[in-house]
Each structure stands twice: as structure tokens, then as C-alpha cells.
PDB file of C-alpha atoms in Angstrom:
ATOM      1  CA  ASP H 288       0.035  -0.020   0.029  1.00  0.00           C
ATOM      2  CA  THR H 289       1.588   3.274  -1.186  1.00  0.00           C
ATOM      3  CA  GLU H 290      -1.363   5.369  -0.509  1.00  0.00           C
ATOM      4  CA  VAL H 291      -1.334   8.831   0.911  1.00  0.00           C
ATOM      5  CA  THR H 292      -4.850  10.434   1.529  1.00  0.00           C
ATOM      6  CA  GLN H 293      -5.576  14.114   1.672  1.00  0.00           C
ATOM      7  CA  THR H 294      -8.792  15.813   2.710  1.00  0.00           C
ATOM      8  CA  PRO H 295     -10.659  17.864   1.493  1.00  0.00           C
ATOM      9  CA  LYS H 296     -10.255  17.422  -2.344  1.00  0.00           C
ATOM     10  CA  HIS H 297     -11.304  21.041  -2.810  1.00  0.00           C
ATOM     11  CA  LEU H 298     -11.565  24.007  -0.515  1.00  0.00           C
ATOM     12  CA  VAL H 299     -12.758  27.483  -1.056  1.00  0.00           C
ATOM     13  CA  MET H 300     -12.154  29.982   1.687  1.00  0.00           C
ATOM     14  CA  GLY H 301     -12.313  33.833   2.455  1.00  0.00           C
ATOM     15  CA  MET H 302      -9.272  35.660   3.616  1.00  0.00           C
ATOM     16  CA  THR H 303     -10.576  35.705   7.187  1.00  0.00           C
ATOM     17  CA  ASN H 304     -11.417  32.165   7.455  1.00  0.00           C
ATOM     18  CA  LYS H 305      -9.499  29.473   9.389  1.00  0.00           C
ATOM     19  CA  LYS H 306      -9.356  26.096   7.803  1.00  0.00           C
ATOM     20  CA  SER H 307      -7.197  23.016   7.936  1.00  0.00           C
ATOM     21  CA  LEU H 308      -5.886  20.575   5.428  1.00  0.00           C
ATOM     22  CA  LYS H 309      -5.346  17.010   6.446  1.00  0.00           C
ATOM     23  CA  CYS H 310      -3.039  14.265   5.291  1.00  0.00           C
ATOM     24  CA  GLU H 311      -2.775  10.681   6.337  1.00  0.00           C
ATOM     25  CA  GLN H 312      -0.440   7.777   5.557  1.00  0.00           C
ATOM     26  CA  HIS H 313      -0.416   4.156   6.976  1.00  0.00           C
ATOM     27  CA  MET H 314       2.949   3.056   5.455  1.00  0.00           C
ATOM     28  CA  GLY H 315       4.859   3.509   8.539  1.00  0.00           C
ATOM     29  CA  HIS H 316       6.759   6.333   6.888  1.00  0.00           C
ATOM     30  CA  ARG H 317       8.567   8.635   9.335  1.00  0.00           C
ATOM     31  CA  ALA H 318       8.944  11.831   7.134  1.00  0.00           C
ATOM     32  CA  MET H 319       6.132  13.750   5.767  1.00  0.00           C
ATOM     33  CA  TYR H 320       6.043  16.812   3.648  1.00  0.00           C
ATOM     34  CA  TRP H 321       3.826  19.548   2.517  1.00  0.00           C
ATOM     35  CA  TYR H 322       4.343  21.194  -1.029  1.00  0.00           C
ATOM     36  CA  LYS H 323       2.635  24.008  -2.746  1.00  0.00           C
ATOM     37  CA  GLN H 324       2.002  23.789  -6.536  1.00  0.00           C
ATOM     38  CA  LYS H 325       0.849  26.583  -8.621  1.00  0.00           C
ATOM     39  CA  ALA H 326      -0.456  25.930 -12.188  1.00  0.00           C
ATOM     40  CA  LYS H 327       1.986  24.792 -14.850  1.00  0.00           C
ATOM     41  CA  LYS H 328       4.828  24.949 -12.224  1.00  0.00           C
ATOM     42  CA  PRO H 329       6.585  22.139 -10.230  1.00  0.00           C
ATOM     43  CA  PRO H 330       5.802  21.585  -6.555  1.00  0.00           C
ATOM     44  CA  GLU H 331       7.636  23.849  -4.067  1.00  0.00           C
ATOM     45  CA  LEU H 332       8.537  22.388  -0.786  1.00  0.00           C
ATOM     46  CA  MET H 333       6.979  24.139   2.328  1.00  0.00           C
ATOM     47  CA  PHE H 334       7.584  21.895   5.415  1.00  0.00           C
ATOM     48  CA  VAL H 335       9.304  18.656   6.244  1.00  0.00           C
ATOM     49  CA  TYR H 336       8.507  16.655   9.371  1.00  0.00           C
ATOM     50  CA  SER H 337      10.831  13.854  10.313  1.00  0.00           C
ATOM     51  CA  TYR H 338       9.810  11.620  13.366  1.00  0.00           C
ATOM     52  CA  GLU H 339       7.052  13.978  13.951  1.00  0.00           C
ATOM     53  CA  LYS H 340       9.299  16.951  14.463  1.00  0.00           C
ATOM     54  CA  LEU H 341       9.488  19.910  12.190  1.00  0.00           C
ATOM     55  CA  SER H 342      12.839  19.557  10.245  1.00  0.00           C
ATOM     56  CA  ILE H 343      12.530  22.047   7.505  1.00  0.00           C
ATOM     57  CA  ASN H 344      10.539  25.192   7.136  1.00  0.00           C
ATOM     58  CA  GLU H 345      11.193  26.849   3.841  1.00  0.00           C
ATOM     59  CA  SER H 346      10.510  30.410   4.949  1.00  0.00           C
ATOM     60  CA  VAL H 347       6.808  29.927   4.705  1.00  0.00           C
ATOM     61  CA  PRO H 348       4.590  32.665   6.009  1.00  0.00           C
ATOM     62  CA  SER H 349       3.171  32.296   9.462  1.00  0.00           C
ATOM     63  CA  ARG H 350      -0.423  32.091   8.049  1.00  0.00           C
ATOM     64  CA  PHE H 351       0.443  28.554   7.212  1.00  0.00           C
ATOM     65  CA  SER H 352       0.972  26.480  10.314  1.00  0.00           C
ATOM     66  CA  PRO H 353       1.796  22.668  10.139  1.00  0.00           C
ATOM     67  CA  GLU H 354       1.096  20.205  12.778  1.00  0.00           C
ATOM     68  CA  CYS H 355       2.026  16.580  13.133  1.00  0.00           C
ATOM     69  CA  PRO H 356      -0.145  15.083  15.848  1.00  0.00           C
ATOM     70  CA  ASN H 357       1.343  11.470  15.231  1.00  0.00           C
ATOM     71  CA  SER H 358       3.371   9.540  12.875  1.00  0.00           C
ATOM     72  CA  SER H 359       0.435   8.978  10.448  1.00  0.00           C
ATOM     73  CA  LEU H 360      -1.137  12.397  10.363  1.00  0.00           C
ATOM     74  CA  LEU H 361       0.049  15.770   9.046  1.00  0.00           C
ATOM     75  CA  ASN H 362      -2.179  18.842   9.275  1.00  0.00           C
ATOM     76  CA  LEU H 363      -1.714  22.309   7.658  1.00  0.00           C
ATOM     77  CA  HIS H 364      -3.607  25.030   9.415  1.00  0.00           C
ATOM     78  CA  LEU H 365      -4.496  28.043   7.353  1.00  0.00           C
ATOM     79  CA  HIS H 366      -5.528  31.405   8.609  1.00  0.00           C
ATOM     80  CA  ALA H 367      -5.820  34.862   6.908  1.00  0.00           C
ATOM     81  CA  LEU H 368      -4.715  33.598   3.606  1.00  0.00           C
ATOM     82  CA  GLN H 369      -4.282  35.699   0.516  1.00  0.00           C
ATOM     83  CA  PRO H 370      -5.705  35.174  -3.052  1.00  0.00           C
ATOM     84  CA  GLU H 371      -2.236  34.419  -4.189  1.00  0.00           C
ATOM     85  CA  ASP H 372      -2.136  31.364  -1.891  1.00  0.00           C
ATOM     86  CA  SER H 373      -4.616  29.628  -4.050  1.00  0.00           C
ATOM     87  CA  ALA H 374      -2.886  26.447  -5.440  1.00  0.00           C
ATOM     88  CA  LEU H 375      -2.757  22.782  -5.210  1.00  0.00           C
ATOM     89  CA  TYR H 376      -1.413  21.624  -1.768  1.00  0.00           C
ATOM     90  CA  LEU H 377       0.223  18.309  -1.929  1.00  0.00           C
ATOM     91  CA  CYS H 378       1.431  16.104   0.962  1.00  0.00           C
ATOM     92  CA  ALA H 379       3.971  13.383   0.632  1.00  0.00           C
ATOM     93  CA  SER H 380       5.652  10.868   2.689  1.00  0.00           C
ATOM     94  CA  SER H 381       8.707   8.723   2.624  1.00  0.00           C
ATOM     95  CA  GLN H 382      10.149   5.879   4.780  1.00  0.00           C
ATOM     96  CA  PHE H 383      12.952   8.443   5.927  1.00  0.00           C
ATOM     97  CA  GLN H 384      14.198  11.714   4.655  1.00  0.00           C
ATOM     98  CA  GLN H 385      16.186  11.289   1.338  1.00  0.00           C
ATOM     99  CA  GLU H 386      13.909   8.289   0.395  1.00  0.00           C
ATOM    100  CA  THR H 387      11.417   8.047  -2.411  1.00  0.00           C
ATOM    101  CA  GLN H 388       8.533  10.356  -1.690  1.00  0.00           C
ATOM    102  CA  TYR H 389       4.856   9.197  -2.354  1.00  0.00           C
ATOM    103  CA  PHE H 390       2.342  12.016  -2.962  1.00  0.00           C
ATOM    104  CA  GLY H 391      -1.354  12.369  -2.051  1.00  0.00           C
ATOM    105  CA  PRO H 392      -3.792  13.595  -4.503  1.00  0.00           C
ATOM    106  CA  GLY H 393      -3.732  17.063  -3.146  1.00  0.00           C
ATOM    107  CA  THR H 394      -6.181  19.746  -1.925  1.00  0.00           C
ATOM    108  CA  ARG H 395      -7.054  22.387  -4.472  1.00  0.00           C
ATOM    109  CA  LEU H 396      -7.419  25.575  -2.513  1.00  0.00           C
ATOM    110  CA  LEU H 397      -9.104  28.782  -3.793  1.00  0.00           C
ATOM    111  CA  VAL H 398      -8.926  31.822  -1.567  1.00  0.00           C
ATOM    112  CA  LEU H 399     -11.379  34.561  -2.456  1.00  0.00           C
TER     113      LEU H 399
ATOM    114  CA  GLU K 207      21.754  27.450  -5.549  1.00  0.00           C
ATOM    115  CA  ASP K 208      20.680  23.953  -6.696  1.00  0.00           C
ATOM    116  CA  LYS K 209      19.297  23.863 -10.120  1.00  0.00           C
ATOM    117  CA  VAL K 210      17.360  21.125 -12.021  1.00  0.00           C
ATOM    118  CA  VAL K 211      16.591  21.928 -15.698  1.00  0.00           C
ATOM    119  CA  GLN K 212      14.309  19.720 -17.966  1.00  0.00           C
ATOM    120  CA  SER K 213      14.020  19.810 -21.586  1.00  0.00           C
ATOM    121  CA  PRO K 214      12.048  20.097 -23.778  1.00  0.00           C
ATOM    122  CA  LEU K 215       9.454  22.212 -22.007  1.00  0.00           C
ATOM    123  CA  SER K 216       6.743  20.508 -24.115  1.00  0.00           C
ATOM    124  CA  LEU K 217       6.622  17.717 -26.744  1.00  0.00           C
ATOM    125  CA  VAL K 218       3.762  16.500 -29.073  1.00  0.00           C
ATOM    126  CA  VAL K 219       4.223  13.126 -30.596  1.00  0.00           C
ATOM    127  CA  HIS K 220       1.966  10.530 -32.161  1.00  0.00           C
ATOM    128  CA  GLU K 221       1.178   6.986 -30.748  1.00  0.00           C
ATOM    129  CA  GLY K 222       3.771   4.575 -31.323  1.00  0.00           C
ATOM    130  CA  ASP K 223       6.584   7.265 -31.397  1.00  0.00           C
ATOM    131  CA  THR K 224       9.607   7.032 -28.971  1.00  0.00           C
ATOM    132  CA  VAL K 225      10.389  10.004 -26.777  1.00  0.00           C
ATOM    133  CA  THR K 226      13.459  10.897 -24.759  1.00  0.00           C
ATOM    134  CA  LEU K 227      13.180  13.508 -21.869  1.00  0.00           C
ATOM    135  CA  ASN K 228      16.087  15.205 -20.473  1.00  0.00           C
ATOM    136  CA  CYS K 229      17.007  16.398 -17.010  1.00  0.00           C
ATOM    137  CA  SER K 230      20.261  18.065 -16.168  1.00  0.00           C
ATOM    138  CA  TYR K 231      21.294  19.199 -12.664  1.00  0.00           C
ATOM    139  CA  GLU K 232      23.754  21.275 -10.574  1.00  0.00           C
ATOM    140  CA  VAL K 233      23.296  20.478  -7.031  1.00  0.00           C
ATOM    141  CA  THR K 234      25.583  20.286  -4.041  1.00  0.00           C
ATOM    142  CA  ASN K 235      25.555  17.007  -2.050  1.00  0.00           C
ATOM    143  CA  PHE K 236      23.770  15.158  -4.709  1.00  0.00           C
ATOM    144  CA  ARG K 237      22.292  11.915  -3.405  1.00  0.00           C
ATOM    145  CA  SER K 238      19.649  10.612  -6.052  1.00  0.00           C
ATOM    146  CA  LEU K 239      17.462  11.609  -8.940  1.00  0.00           C
ATOM    147  CA  LEU K 240      13.852  10.647  -9.201  1.00  0.00           C
ATOM    148  CA  TRP K 241      11.294  10.768 -11.999  1.00  0.00           C
ATOM    149  CA  TYR K 242       7.639  11.391 -11.532  1.00  0.00           C
ATOM    150  CA  LYS K 243       4.584  11.554 -13.762  1.00  0.00           C
ATOM    151  CA  GLN K 244       1.903  13.974 -13.075  1.00  0.00           C
ATOM    152  CA  GLU K 245      -1.448  13.910 -14.843  1.00  0.00           C
ATOM    153  CA  LYS K 246      -4.216  15.718 -13.166  1.00  0.00           C
ATOM    154  CA  LYS K 247      -3.059  15.736  -9.452  1.00  0.00           C
ATOM    155  CA  ALA K 248      -0.521  13.895  -7.518  1.00  0.00           C
ATOM    156  CA  PRO K 249       2.824  13.161  -9.015  1.00  0.00           C
ATOM    157  CA  THR K 250       3.183   9.363  -9.168  1.00  0.00           C
ATOM    158  CA  PHE K 251       6.604   7.864  -8.776  1.00  0.00           C
ATOM    159  CA  LEU K 252       8.366   6.295 -11.683  1.00  0.00           C
ATOM    160  CA  PHE K 253      12.154   5.888 -11.009  1.00  0.00           C
ATOM    161  CA  MET K 254      14.710   6.548  -8.295  1.00  0.00           C
ATOM    162  CA  LEU K 255      18.351   6.658  -9.686  1.00  0.00           C
ATOM    163  CA  THR K 256      21.329   6.660  -7.508  1.00  0.00           C
ATOM    164  CA  SER K 257      24.110   4.883  -9.530  1.00  0.00           C
ATOM    165  CA  SER K 258      25.620   6.111 -12.842  1.00  0.00           C
ATOM    166  CA  GLY K 259      25.076   4.012 -15.910  1.00  0.00           C
ATOM    167  CA  ILE K 260      22.537   1.571 -14.550  1.00  0.00           C
ATOM    168  CA  GLU K 261      19.343   1.595 -16.572  1.00  0.00           C
ATOM    169  CA  LYS K 262      16.171   1.231 -14.783  1.00  0.00           C
ATOM    170  CA  LYS K 263      13.229  -0.244 -16.646  1.00  0.00           C
ATOM    171  CA  SER K 264       9.450  -0.531 -16.058  1.00  0.00           C
ATOM    172  CA  GLY K 265       7.529  -1.702 -19.166  1.00  0.00           C
ATOM    173  CA  ARG K 266       7.923   0.733 -21.953  1.00  0.00           C
ATOM    174  CA  LEU K 267       9.758   3.385 -19.636  1.00  0.00           C
ATOM    175  CA  SER K 268      13.441   3.347 -18.923  1.00  0.00           C
ATOM    176  CA  SER K 269      15.720   5.758 -17.304  1.00  0.00           C
ATOM    177  CA  ILE K 270      19.534   6.193 -16.850  1.00  0.00           C
ATOM    178  CA  LEU K 271      21.701   8.556 -14.817  1.00  0.00           C
ATOM    179  CA  ASP K 272      25.067  10.018 -15.822  1.00  0.00           C
ATOM    180  CA  LYS K 273      26.711  11.475 -12.643  1.00  0.00           C
ATOM    181  CA  LYS K 274      29.788  12.655 -14.506  1.00  0.00           C
ATOM    182  CA  GLU K 275      27.853  14.770 -17.005  1.00  0.00           C
ATOM    183  CA  LEU K 276      25.131  15.516 -14.356  1.00  0.00           C
ATOM    184  CA  PHE K 277      22.125  14.461 -16.321  1.00  0.00           C
ATOM    185  CA  SER K 278      19.471  11.772 -16.673  1.00  0.00           C
ATOM    186  CA  ILE K 279      17.109  10.737 -19.448  1.00  0.00           C
ATOM    187  CA  LEU K 280      13.724   9.072 -19.350  1.00  0.00           C
ATOM    188  CA  ASN K 281      12.805   7.164 -22.514  1.00  0.00           C
ATOM    189  CA  ILE K 282       9.236   6.137 -23.442  1.00  0.00           C
ATOM    190  CA  THR K 283       9.089   3.701 -26.221  1.00  0.00           C
ATOM    191  CA  ALA K 284       5.883   2.945 -28.382  1.00  0.00           C
ATOM    192  CA  THR K 285       3.970   5.838 -26.659  1.00  0.00           C
ATOM    193  CA  GLN K 286       0.268   5.703 -25.968  1.00  0.00           C
ATOM    194  CA  THR K 287      -2.214   8.358 -25.262  1.00  0.00           C
ATOM    195  CA  GLY K 288      -2.167   7.389 -21.652  1.00  0.00           C
ATOM    196  CA  ASP K 289       1.393   8.582 -21.443  1.00  0.00           C
ATOM    197  CA  SER K 290       0.210  12.149 -21.878  1.00  0.00           C
ATOM    198  CA  ALA K 291       1.313  13.969 -18.759  1.00  0.00           C
ATOM    199  CA  VAL K 292       3.832  16.258 -17.125  1.00  0.00           C
ATOM    200  CA  TYR K 293       7.097  14.479 -16.395  1.00  0.00           C
ATOM    201  CA  LEU K 294       8.988  15.786 -13.414  1.00  0.00           C
ATOM    202  CA  CYS K 295      12.583  15.256 -12.620  1.00  0.00           C
ATOM    203  CA  ALA K 296      13.828  15.904  -8.994  1.00  0.00           C
ATOM    204  CA  THR K 297      17.021  15.609  -7.177  1.00  0.00           C
ATOM    205  CA  TYR K 298      17.880  14.815  -3.618  1.00  0.00           C
ATOM    206  CA  ALA K 299      20.480  16.953  -2.332  1.00  0.00           C
ATOM    207  CA  GLY K 300      20.920  17.058   1.478  1.00  0.00           C
ATOM    208  CA  ASN K 301      17.506  16.443   2.762  1.00  0.00           C
ATOM    209  CA  MET K 302      15.469  18.276   0.116  1.00  0.00           C
ATOM    210  CA  LEU K 303      13.876  17.240  -3.213  1.00  0.00           C
ATOM    211  CA  THR K 304      14.299  19.900  -5.814  1.00  0.00           C
ATOM    212  CA  PHE K 305      12.031  19.600  -8.855  1.00  0.00           C
ATOM    213  CA  GLY K 306      12.761  20.749 -12.394  1.00  0.00           C
ATOM    214  CA  GLY K 307      10.142  22.705 -14.362  1.00  0.00           C
ATOM    215  CA  GLY K 308       8.714  19.485 -15.962  1.00  0.00           C
ATOM    216  CA  THR K 309       8.259  18.335 -19.536  1.00  0.00           C
ATOM    217  CA  ARG K 310       4.675  18.425 -20.767  1.00  0.00           C
ATOM    218  CA  LEU K 311       4.177  15.399 -23.114  1.00  0.00           C
ATOM    219  CA  MET K 312       1.023  15.109 -25.351  1.00  0.00           C
ATOM    220  CA  VAL K 313       0.560  11.884 -27.289  1.00  0.00           C
ATOM    221  CA  LYS K 314      -1.844  12.053 -30.100  1.00  0.00           C
ATOM    222  CA  PRO K 315      -3.897   9.206 -31.502  1.00  0.00           C
TER     223      PRO K 315
END
């Protein structure tokens, strides 16, 4: 099973809303990632969690707040987003860092 | 700054054609190179290459890495319309995966 699941599939939110994106994997992977992907661009790394601890934050604005409640779950809390934050948000996991990453289907976010 | 460059940017072929996609890289602390196929949503994993000169093969797809010249190629033989996608190359350097801009492949019937 190489499945990473993400919810919701689509999300529309206003600039004053607070919402959360969820990601789950049951492969026993110890590294999990959040990426942002704009149309016709490659994924851009946002955060890396390794053994449930934040190991990389790619200078992401504080309106994005990651959380790793346990080794299977990764959340991304969103607050006071801007329209330019509209994108596909991809979660990925790997056995350890530097191993093959498996991606979830993504959440398509639209900020109005 | 680490750099991964893919060419061509886009490609249109007909079913049955063979295509070669290119990926060159300049990264410090290179560890491995990965190929992904992205259709509508999630990139799906194709290959991970760590050693130079060893071809990896999966059905009609194959890939090889040249660590001396710092590039990799992805070959697709006997293309089908289902091969239409964006193909992404990415390198692991340190703990981070850096993606190239992708090659958009369209296979016409």
C-alpha cells in the first residue's frame, strides 16, 4: 500500500477564514512533507517533518501552520490567507528523509 | 543555488513514437534523482536513480543517470495516449527534493 490520502479534495475560503488541510498515511513512513504547486509549475517544498518533528521550514509565511499530531497524520492550518495562496497543496511521505516520496492527490485551494 | 533543468518544455508526438526526456542538474551533496509522472493531481513515482550507468526499466519506460555529466534521461517507447502527462525530474541534495520545471508530453492518437 503506497497510498497517501488528503482531505478535503477542494476548498474555497475567504481571507478571514480558518481552515485545515489533512494528510494521512499508513505506510509507517517517518517523514512527511507539504508542498505548494501553482498551475504549470513544479511543486515547491513548504515543510518537512521527520519523526514527528519539524525539520525544514522553507521560509513559509506564518499564516500557514503545520502540525504533526502522530506519525500517520499531518495537518496544515490556514489562517488569513491571501488570494495568491490559491494553489494545489500536496502532501507526501517517505520511509525516511532522502527516500522516495509518495504523494497524495492534493487539496485544490481557492482563496477569495 | 541548486538547479534542475528539464528539456524540452513540451513535446507533441503520435502514438507509437519513442520519446526521450532530458534532465540536467547542478546540485551540491547530490544523493539521487527521481522521475515522477503528473497527470491531473498527484505526481506518481516512476524511478529513483542513484548509480551512474545502470538503466532502470519498467514496461515501456526506462531511465539512466550519468553522474559525471550530471544528467538523466527518461525514455518512453511505443507511446500511448495514456502517457500524456507532465514528467517531473527531481534531485535529492541533502534532505531536500528539488524539482525541475517538468516536460509536458502530449501523445496524439
